[in-house]
PDB file of C-alpha atoms in Angstrom:
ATOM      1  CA  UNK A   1      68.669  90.254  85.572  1.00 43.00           C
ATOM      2  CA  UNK A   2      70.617  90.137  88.766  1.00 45.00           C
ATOM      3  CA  UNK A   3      73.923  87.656  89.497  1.00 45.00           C
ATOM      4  CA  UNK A   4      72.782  84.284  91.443  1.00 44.00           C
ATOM      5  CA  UNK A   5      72.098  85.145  95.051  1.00 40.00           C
ATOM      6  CA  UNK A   6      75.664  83.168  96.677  1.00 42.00           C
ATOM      7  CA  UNK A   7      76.909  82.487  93.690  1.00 46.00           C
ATOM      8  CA  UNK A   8      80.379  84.574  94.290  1.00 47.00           C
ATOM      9  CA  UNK A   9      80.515  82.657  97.925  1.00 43.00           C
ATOM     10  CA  UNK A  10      81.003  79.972  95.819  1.00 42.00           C
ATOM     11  CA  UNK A  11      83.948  80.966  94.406  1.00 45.00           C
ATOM     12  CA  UNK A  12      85.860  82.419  96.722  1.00 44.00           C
ATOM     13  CA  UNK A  13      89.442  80.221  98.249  1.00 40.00           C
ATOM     14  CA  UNK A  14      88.259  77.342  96.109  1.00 44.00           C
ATOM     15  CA  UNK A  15      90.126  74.289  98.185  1.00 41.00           C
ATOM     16  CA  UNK A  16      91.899  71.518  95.645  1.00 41.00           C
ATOM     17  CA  UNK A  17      89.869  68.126  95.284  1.00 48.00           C
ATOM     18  CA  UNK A  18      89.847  64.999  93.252  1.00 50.00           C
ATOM     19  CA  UNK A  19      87.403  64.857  90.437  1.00 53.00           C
ATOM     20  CA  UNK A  20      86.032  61.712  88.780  1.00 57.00           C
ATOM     21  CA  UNK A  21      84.134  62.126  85.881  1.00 57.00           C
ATOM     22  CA  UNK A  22      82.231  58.276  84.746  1.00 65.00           C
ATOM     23  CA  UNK A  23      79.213  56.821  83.715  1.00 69.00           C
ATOM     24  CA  UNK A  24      76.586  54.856  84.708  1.00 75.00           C
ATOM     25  CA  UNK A  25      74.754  51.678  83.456  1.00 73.00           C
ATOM     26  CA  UNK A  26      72.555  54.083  81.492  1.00 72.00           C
ATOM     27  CA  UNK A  27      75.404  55.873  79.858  1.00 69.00           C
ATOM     28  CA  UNK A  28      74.516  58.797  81.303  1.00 69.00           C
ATOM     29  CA  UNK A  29      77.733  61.210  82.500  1.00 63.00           C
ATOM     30  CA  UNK A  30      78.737  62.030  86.332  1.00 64.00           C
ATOM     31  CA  UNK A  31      81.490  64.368  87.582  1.00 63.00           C
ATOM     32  CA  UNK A  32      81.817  63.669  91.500  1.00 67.00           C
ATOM     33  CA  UNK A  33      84.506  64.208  93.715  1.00 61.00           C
ATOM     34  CA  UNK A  34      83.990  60.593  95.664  1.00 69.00           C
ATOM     35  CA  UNK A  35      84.748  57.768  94.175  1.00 73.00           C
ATOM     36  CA  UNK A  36      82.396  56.075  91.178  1.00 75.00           C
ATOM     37  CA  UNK A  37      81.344  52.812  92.143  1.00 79.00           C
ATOM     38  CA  UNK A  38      82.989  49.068  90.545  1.00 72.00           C
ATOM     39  CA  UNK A  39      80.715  49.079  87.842  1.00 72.00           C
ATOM     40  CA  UNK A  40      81.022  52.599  86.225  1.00 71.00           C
ATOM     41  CA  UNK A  41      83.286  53.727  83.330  1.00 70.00           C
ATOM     42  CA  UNK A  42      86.009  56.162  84.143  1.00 66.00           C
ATOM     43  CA  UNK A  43      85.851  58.540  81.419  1.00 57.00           C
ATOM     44  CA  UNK A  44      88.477  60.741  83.024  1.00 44.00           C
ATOM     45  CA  UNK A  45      90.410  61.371  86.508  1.00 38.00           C
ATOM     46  CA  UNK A  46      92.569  64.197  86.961  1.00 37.00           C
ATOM     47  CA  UNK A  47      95.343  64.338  89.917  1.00 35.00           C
ATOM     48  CA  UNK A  48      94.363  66.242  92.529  1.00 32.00           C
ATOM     49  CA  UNK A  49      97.782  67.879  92.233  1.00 31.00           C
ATOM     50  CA  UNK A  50      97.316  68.829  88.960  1.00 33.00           C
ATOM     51  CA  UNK A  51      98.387  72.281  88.221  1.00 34.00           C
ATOM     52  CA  UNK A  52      99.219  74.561  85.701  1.00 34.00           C
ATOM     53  CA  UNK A  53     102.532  74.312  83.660  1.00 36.00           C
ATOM     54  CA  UNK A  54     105.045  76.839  82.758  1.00 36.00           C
ATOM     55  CA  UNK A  55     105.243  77.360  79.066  1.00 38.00           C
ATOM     56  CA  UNK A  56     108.428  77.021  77.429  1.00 39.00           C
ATOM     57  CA  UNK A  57     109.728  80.185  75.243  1.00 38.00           C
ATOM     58  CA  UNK A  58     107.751  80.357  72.166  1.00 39.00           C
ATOM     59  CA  UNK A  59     105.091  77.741  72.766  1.00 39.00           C
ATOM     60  CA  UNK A  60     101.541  79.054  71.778  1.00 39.00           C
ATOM     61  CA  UNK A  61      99.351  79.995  74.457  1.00 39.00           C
ATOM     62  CA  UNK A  62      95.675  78.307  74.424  1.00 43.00           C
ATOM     63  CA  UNK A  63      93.382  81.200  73.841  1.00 43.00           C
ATOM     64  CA  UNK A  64      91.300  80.019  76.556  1.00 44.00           C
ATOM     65  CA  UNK A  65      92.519  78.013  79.136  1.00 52.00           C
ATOM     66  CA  UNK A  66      89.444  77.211  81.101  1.00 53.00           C
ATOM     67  CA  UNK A  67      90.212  73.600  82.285  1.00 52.00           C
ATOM     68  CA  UNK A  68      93.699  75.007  83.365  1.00 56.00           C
ATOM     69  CA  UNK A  69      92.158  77.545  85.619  1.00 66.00           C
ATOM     70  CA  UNK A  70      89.703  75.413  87.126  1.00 67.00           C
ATOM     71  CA  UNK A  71      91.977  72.790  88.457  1.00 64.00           C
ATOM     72  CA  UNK A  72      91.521  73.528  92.247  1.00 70.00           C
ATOM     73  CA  UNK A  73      87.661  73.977  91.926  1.00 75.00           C
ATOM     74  CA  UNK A  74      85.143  71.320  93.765  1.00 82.00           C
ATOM     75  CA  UNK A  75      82.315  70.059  91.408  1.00 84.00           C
ATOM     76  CA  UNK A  76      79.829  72.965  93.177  1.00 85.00           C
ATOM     77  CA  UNK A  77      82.129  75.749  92.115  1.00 84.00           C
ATOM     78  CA  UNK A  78      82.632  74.311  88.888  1.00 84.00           C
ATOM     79  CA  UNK A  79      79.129  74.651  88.519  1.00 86.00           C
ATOM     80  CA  UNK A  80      78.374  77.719  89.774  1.00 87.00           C
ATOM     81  CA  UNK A  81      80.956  79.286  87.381  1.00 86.00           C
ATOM     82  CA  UNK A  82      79.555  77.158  84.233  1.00 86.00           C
ATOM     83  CA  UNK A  83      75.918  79.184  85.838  1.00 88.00           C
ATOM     84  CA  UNK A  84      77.697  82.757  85.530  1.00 88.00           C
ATOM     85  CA  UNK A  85      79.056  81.908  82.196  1.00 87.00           C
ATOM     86  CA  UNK A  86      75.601  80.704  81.196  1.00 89.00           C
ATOM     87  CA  UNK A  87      74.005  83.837  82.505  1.00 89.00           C
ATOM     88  CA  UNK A  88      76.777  86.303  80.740  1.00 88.00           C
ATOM     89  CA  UNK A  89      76.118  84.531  77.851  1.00 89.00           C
ATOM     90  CA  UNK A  90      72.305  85.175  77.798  1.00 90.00           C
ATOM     91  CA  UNK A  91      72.991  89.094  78.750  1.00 89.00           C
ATOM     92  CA  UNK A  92      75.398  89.258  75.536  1.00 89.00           C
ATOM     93  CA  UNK A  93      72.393  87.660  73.786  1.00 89.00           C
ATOM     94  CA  UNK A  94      70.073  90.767  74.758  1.00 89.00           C
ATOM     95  CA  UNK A  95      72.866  92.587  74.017  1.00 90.00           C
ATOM     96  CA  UNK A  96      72.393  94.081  77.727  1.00 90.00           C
ATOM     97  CA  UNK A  97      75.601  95.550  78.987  1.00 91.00           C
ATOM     98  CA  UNK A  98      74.205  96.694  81.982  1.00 92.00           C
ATOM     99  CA  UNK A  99      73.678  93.165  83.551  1.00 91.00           C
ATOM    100  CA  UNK A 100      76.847  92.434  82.385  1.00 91.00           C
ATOM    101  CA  UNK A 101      78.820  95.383  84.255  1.00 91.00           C
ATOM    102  CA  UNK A 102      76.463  94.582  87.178  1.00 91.00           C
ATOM    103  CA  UNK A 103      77.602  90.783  86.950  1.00 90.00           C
ATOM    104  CA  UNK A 104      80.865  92.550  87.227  1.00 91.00           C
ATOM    105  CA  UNK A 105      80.177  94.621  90.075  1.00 90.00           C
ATOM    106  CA  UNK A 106      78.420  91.679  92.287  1.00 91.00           C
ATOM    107  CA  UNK A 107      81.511  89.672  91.857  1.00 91.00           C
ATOM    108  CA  UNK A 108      83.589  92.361  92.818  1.00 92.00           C
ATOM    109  CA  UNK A 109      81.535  93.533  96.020  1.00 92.00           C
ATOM    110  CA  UNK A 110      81.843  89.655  96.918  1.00 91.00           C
ATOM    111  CA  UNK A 111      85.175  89.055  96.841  1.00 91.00           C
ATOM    112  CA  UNK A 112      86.015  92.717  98.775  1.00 92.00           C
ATOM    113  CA  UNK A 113      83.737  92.232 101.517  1.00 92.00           C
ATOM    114  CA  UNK A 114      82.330  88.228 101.754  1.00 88.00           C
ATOM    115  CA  UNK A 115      83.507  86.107 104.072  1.00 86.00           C
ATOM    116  CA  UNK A 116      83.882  88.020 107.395  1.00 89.00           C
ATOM    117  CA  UNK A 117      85.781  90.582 105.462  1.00 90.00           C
ATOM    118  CA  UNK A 118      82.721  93.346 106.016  1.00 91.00           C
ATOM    119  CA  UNK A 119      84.391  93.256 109.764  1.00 92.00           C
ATOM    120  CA  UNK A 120      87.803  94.142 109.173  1.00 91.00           C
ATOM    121  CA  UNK A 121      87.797  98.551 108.472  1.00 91.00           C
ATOM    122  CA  UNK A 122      87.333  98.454 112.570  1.00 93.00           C
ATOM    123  CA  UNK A 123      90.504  97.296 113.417  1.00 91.00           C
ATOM    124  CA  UNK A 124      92.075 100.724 112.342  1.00 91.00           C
ATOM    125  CA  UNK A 125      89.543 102.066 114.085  1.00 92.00           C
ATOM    126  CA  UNK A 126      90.590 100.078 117.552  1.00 93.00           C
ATOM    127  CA  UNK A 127      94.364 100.684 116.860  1.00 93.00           C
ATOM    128  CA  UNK A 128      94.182 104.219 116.804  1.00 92.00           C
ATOM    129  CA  UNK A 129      91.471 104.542 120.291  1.00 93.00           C
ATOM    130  CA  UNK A 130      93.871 101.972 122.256  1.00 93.00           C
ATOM    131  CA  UNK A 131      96.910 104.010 121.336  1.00 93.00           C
ATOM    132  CA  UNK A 132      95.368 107.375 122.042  1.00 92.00           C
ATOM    133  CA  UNK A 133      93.688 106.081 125.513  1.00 93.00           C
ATOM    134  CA  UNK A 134      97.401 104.602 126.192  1.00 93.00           C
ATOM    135  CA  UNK A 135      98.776 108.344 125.332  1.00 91.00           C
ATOM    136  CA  UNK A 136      96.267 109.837 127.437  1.00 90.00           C
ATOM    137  CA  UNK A 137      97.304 107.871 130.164  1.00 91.00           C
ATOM    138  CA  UNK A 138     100.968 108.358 129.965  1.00 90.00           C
ATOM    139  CA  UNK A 139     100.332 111.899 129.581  1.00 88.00           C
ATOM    140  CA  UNK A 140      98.358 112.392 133.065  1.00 87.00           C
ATOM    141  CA  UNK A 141     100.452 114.646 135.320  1.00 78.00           C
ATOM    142  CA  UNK A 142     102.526 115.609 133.209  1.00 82.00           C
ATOM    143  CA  UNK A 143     102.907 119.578 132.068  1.00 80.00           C
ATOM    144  CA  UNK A 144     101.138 121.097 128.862  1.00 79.00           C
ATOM    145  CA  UNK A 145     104.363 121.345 127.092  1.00 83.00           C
ATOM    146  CA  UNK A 146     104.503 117.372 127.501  1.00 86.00           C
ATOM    147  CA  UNK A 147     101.027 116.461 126.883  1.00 87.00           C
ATOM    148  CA  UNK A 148     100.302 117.087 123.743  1.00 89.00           C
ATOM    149  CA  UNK A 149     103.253 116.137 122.062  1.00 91.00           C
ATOM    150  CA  UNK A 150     102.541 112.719 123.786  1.00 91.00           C
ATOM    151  CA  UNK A 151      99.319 112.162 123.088  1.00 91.00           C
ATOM    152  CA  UNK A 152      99.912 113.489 119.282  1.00 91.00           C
ATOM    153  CA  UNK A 153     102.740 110.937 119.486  1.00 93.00           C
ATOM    154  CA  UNK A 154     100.743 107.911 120.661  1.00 92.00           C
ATOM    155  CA  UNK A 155      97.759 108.856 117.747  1.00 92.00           C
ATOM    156  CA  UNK A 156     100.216 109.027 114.966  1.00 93.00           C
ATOM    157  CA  UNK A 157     101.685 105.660 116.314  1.00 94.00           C
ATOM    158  CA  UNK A 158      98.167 104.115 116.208  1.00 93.00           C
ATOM    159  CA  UNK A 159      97.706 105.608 113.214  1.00 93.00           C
ATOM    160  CA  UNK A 160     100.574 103.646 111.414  1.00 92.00           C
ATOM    161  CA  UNK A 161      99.900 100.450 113.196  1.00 92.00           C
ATOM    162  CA  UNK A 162      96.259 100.972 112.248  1.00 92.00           C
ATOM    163  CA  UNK A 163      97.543 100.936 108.240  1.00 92.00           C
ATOM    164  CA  UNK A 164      99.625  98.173 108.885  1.00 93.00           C
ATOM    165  CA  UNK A 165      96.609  95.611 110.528  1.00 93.00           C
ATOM    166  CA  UNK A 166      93.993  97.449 107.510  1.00 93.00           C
ATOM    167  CA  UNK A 167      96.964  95.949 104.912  1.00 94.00           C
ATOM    168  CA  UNK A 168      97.313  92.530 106.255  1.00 93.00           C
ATOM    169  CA  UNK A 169      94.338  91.690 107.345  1.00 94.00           C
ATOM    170  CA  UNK A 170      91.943  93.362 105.093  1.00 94.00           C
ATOM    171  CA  UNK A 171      93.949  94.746 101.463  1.00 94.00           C
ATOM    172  CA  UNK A 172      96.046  91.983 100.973  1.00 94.00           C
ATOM    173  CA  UNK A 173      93.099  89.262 101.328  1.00 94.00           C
ATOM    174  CA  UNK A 174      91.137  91.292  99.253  1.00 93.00           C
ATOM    175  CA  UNK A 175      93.821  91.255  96.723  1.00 94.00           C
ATOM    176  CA  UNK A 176      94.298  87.858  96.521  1.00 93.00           C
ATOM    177  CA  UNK A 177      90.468  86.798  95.900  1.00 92.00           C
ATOM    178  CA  UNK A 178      90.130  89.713  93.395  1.00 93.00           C
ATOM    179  CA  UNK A 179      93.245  87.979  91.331  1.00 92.00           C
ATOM    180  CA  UNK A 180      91.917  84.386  91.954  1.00 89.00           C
ATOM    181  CA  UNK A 181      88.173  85.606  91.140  1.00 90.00           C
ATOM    182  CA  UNK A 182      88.905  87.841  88.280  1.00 90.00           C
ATOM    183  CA  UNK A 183      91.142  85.479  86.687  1.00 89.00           C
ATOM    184  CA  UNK A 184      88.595  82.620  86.304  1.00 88.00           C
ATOM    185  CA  UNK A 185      86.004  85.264  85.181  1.00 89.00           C
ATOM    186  CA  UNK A 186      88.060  85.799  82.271  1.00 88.00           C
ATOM    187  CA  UNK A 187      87.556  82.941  80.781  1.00 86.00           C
ATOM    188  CA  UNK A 188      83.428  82.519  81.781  1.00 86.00           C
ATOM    189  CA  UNK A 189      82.834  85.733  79.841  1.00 88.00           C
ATOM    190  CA  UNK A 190      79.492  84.376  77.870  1.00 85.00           C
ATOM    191  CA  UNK A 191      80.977  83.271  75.034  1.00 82.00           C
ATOM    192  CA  UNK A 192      84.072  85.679  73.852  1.00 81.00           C
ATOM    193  CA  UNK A 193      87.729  85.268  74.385  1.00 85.00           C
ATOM    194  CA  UNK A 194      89.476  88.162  75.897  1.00 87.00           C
ATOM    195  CA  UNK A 195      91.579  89.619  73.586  1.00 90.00           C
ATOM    196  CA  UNK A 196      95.307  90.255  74.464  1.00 91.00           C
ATOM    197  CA  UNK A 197      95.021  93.979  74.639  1.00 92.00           C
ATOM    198  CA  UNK A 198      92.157  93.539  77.075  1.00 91.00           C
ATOM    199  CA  UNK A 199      94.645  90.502  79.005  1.00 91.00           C
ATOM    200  CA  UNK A 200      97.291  92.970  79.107  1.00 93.00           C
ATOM    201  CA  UNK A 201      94.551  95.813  81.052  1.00 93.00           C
ATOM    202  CA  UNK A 202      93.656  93.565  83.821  1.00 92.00           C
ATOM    203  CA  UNK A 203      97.421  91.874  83.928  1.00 93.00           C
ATOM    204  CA  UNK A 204      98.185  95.608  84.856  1.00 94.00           C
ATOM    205  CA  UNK A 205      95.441  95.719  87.021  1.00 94.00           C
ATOM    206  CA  UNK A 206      95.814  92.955  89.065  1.00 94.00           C
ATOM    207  CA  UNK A 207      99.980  94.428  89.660  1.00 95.00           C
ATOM    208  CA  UNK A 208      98.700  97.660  90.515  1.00 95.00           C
ATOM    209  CA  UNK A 209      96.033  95.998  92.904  1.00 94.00           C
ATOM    210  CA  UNK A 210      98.811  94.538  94.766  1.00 94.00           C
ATOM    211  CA  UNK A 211     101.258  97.146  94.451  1.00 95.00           C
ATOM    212  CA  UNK A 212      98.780  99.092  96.650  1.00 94.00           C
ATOM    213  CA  UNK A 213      97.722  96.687  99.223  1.00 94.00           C
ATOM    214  CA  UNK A 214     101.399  97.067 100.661  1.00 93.00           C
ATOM    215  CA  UNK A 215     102.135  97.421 103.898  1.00 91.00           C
ATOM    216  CA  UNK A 216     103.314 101.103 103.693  1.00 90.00           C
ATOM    217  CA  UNK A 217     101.217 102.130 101.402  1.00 92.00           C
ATOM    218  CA  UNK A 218      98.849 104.793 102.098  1.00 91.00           C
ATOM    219  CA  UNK A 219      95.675 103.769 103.236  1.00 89.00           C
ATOM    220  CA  UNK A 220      93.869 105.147  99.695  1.00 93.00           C
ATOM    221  CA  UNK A 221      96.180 104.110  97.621  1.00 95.00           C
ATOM    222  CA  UNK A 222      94.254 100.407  97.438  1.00 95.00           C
ATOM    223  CA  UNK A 223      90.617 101.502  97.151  1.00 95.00           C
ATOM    224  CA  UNK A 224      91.818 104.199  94.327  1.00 96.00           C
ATOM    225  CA  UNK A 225      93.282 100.882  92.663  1.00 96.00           C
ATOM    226  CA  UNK A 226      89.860  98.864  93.058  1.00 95.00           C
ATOM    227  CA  UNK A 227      88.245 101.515  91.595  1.00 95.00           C
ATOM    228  CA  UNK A 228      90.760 101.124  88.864  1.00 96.00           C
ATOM    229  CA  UNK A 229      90.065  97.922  88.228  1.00 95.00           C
ATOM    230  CA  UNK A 230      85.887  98.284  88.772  1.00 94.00           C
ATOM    231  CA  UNK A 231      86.304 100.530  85.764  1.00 95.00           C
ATOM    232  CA  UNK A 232      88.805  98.531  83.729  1.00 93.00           C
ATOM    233  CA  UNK A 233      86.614  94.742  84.040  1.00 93.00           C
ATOM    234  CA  UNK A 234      83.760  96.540  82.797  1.00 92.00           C
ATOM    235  CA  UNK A 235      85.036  97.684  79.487  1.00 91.00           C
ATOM    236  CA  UNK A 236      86.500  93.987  79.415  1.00 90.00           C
ATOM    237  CA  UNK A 237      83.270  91.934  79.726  1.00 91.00           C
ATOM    238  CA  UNK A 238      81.010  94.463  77.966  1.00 90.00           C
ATOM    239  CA  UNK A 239      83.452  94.301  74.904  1.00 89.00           C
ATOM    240  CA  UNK A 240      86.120  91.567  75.424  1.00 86.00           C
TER     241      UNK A 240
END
């Protein structure tokens, strides 16, 4: 069994929308984000501002808080996740774990690389050849003992502002659409609610994640933490 093919497109940056869910003549249930027309029957209408509350000390969390986390989704992503759900709820089923770490995975490769993102390991690339053809130049005509030191100087300086555009532009985006991803998969598992020790893993996970796309970070430390987490969702949707 393989994930949809575009599903995790789906779900990436999900922009907030009205939805309106009513019925028709027929009775039968709709859940648009244009308007129903005169004659329908509003069932319900959330604000498209709606978002999700802070809990006062001591109030009891909802175990699973899917409506919560879906509050910025259009009606397409919406169904698209109630699809994964269905589909990691038909692995568990067939008690297959290996479609459900490769659910996993798919989502993960998606929300690393989708979008343009693929693109993005080049600009490293570019930062350090400008800098060392700009050292190279500088360095014409002048002696040995100057050379190298300049054109060493101008490749470690490309080197740093290489990390710097690989961090911005490509870990930190990657970050965020991990978080935002990962979070609504927790609660589209198949059927099982995460435990707490298993919403404490990925809570660590997701700090770590972002710990390491920092700007002066070294350039592993971020894919060590993806791997991190690869390995961590896994045990989590296999066994929540």
């Amino acid at each position: 069994m393989r994930p949809i093919p575009g599903l995790m497109a789906l779900l990436l940056l999900p922009q907030p929308r009205p939805m309106y869910h009513w019925r028709d003549a027929q009775g039968q249930l709709h859940v648009t984000d244009a308007p129903p027309p005169p004659d329908a029957v509003m069932v319900r209408m959330p604000s498209a501002s709606s978002a999700i509350q802070p809990e006062p000390p001591g109030a009891a969390r909802p175990a699973r808080p899917v409506r919560a986390r879906e509050a910025g989704l259009s009606p397409v992503q919406r169904a698209a996740w109630q699809a994964l759900d269905q589909r990691m709820a038909l692995a568990r089923s067939r008690n297959d774990p290996r479609t459900l770490e490769a659910i996993a995975d798919s989502l993960v490769d998606d929300c690393l690389w989708n979008g343009g993102l693929w693109a993005r390991p080049i600009l490293p690339v570019l930062a350090i050849a400008v800098m060392g053809l700009l050292g190279w130049w500088l360095a014409l005509g002048q002696g040995l003992a100057l050379r190298i030191p300049i054109l060493t100087g101008f490749l470690l300086l490309g080197m740093a502002f290489g990390q710097m555009l690989l961090a911005v532009f490509l870990y930190q985006p990657q970050a965020y659409r991990l978080r935002r991803n990962l979070a609504l998969l927790e609660v589209h598992l198949g059927g099982p609610d995460l435990s707490p020790a298993h919403a404490a893993l990925l809570q660590q996970r997701y700090r770590a994640l972002q710990e390491g796309a920092g700007t002066f970070q070294p350039p592993w430390r971020f894919p060590a933490e993806v791997l991190a987490l690869r390995h961590a969702l896994k045990q989590v949707v296999v066994d929540p």
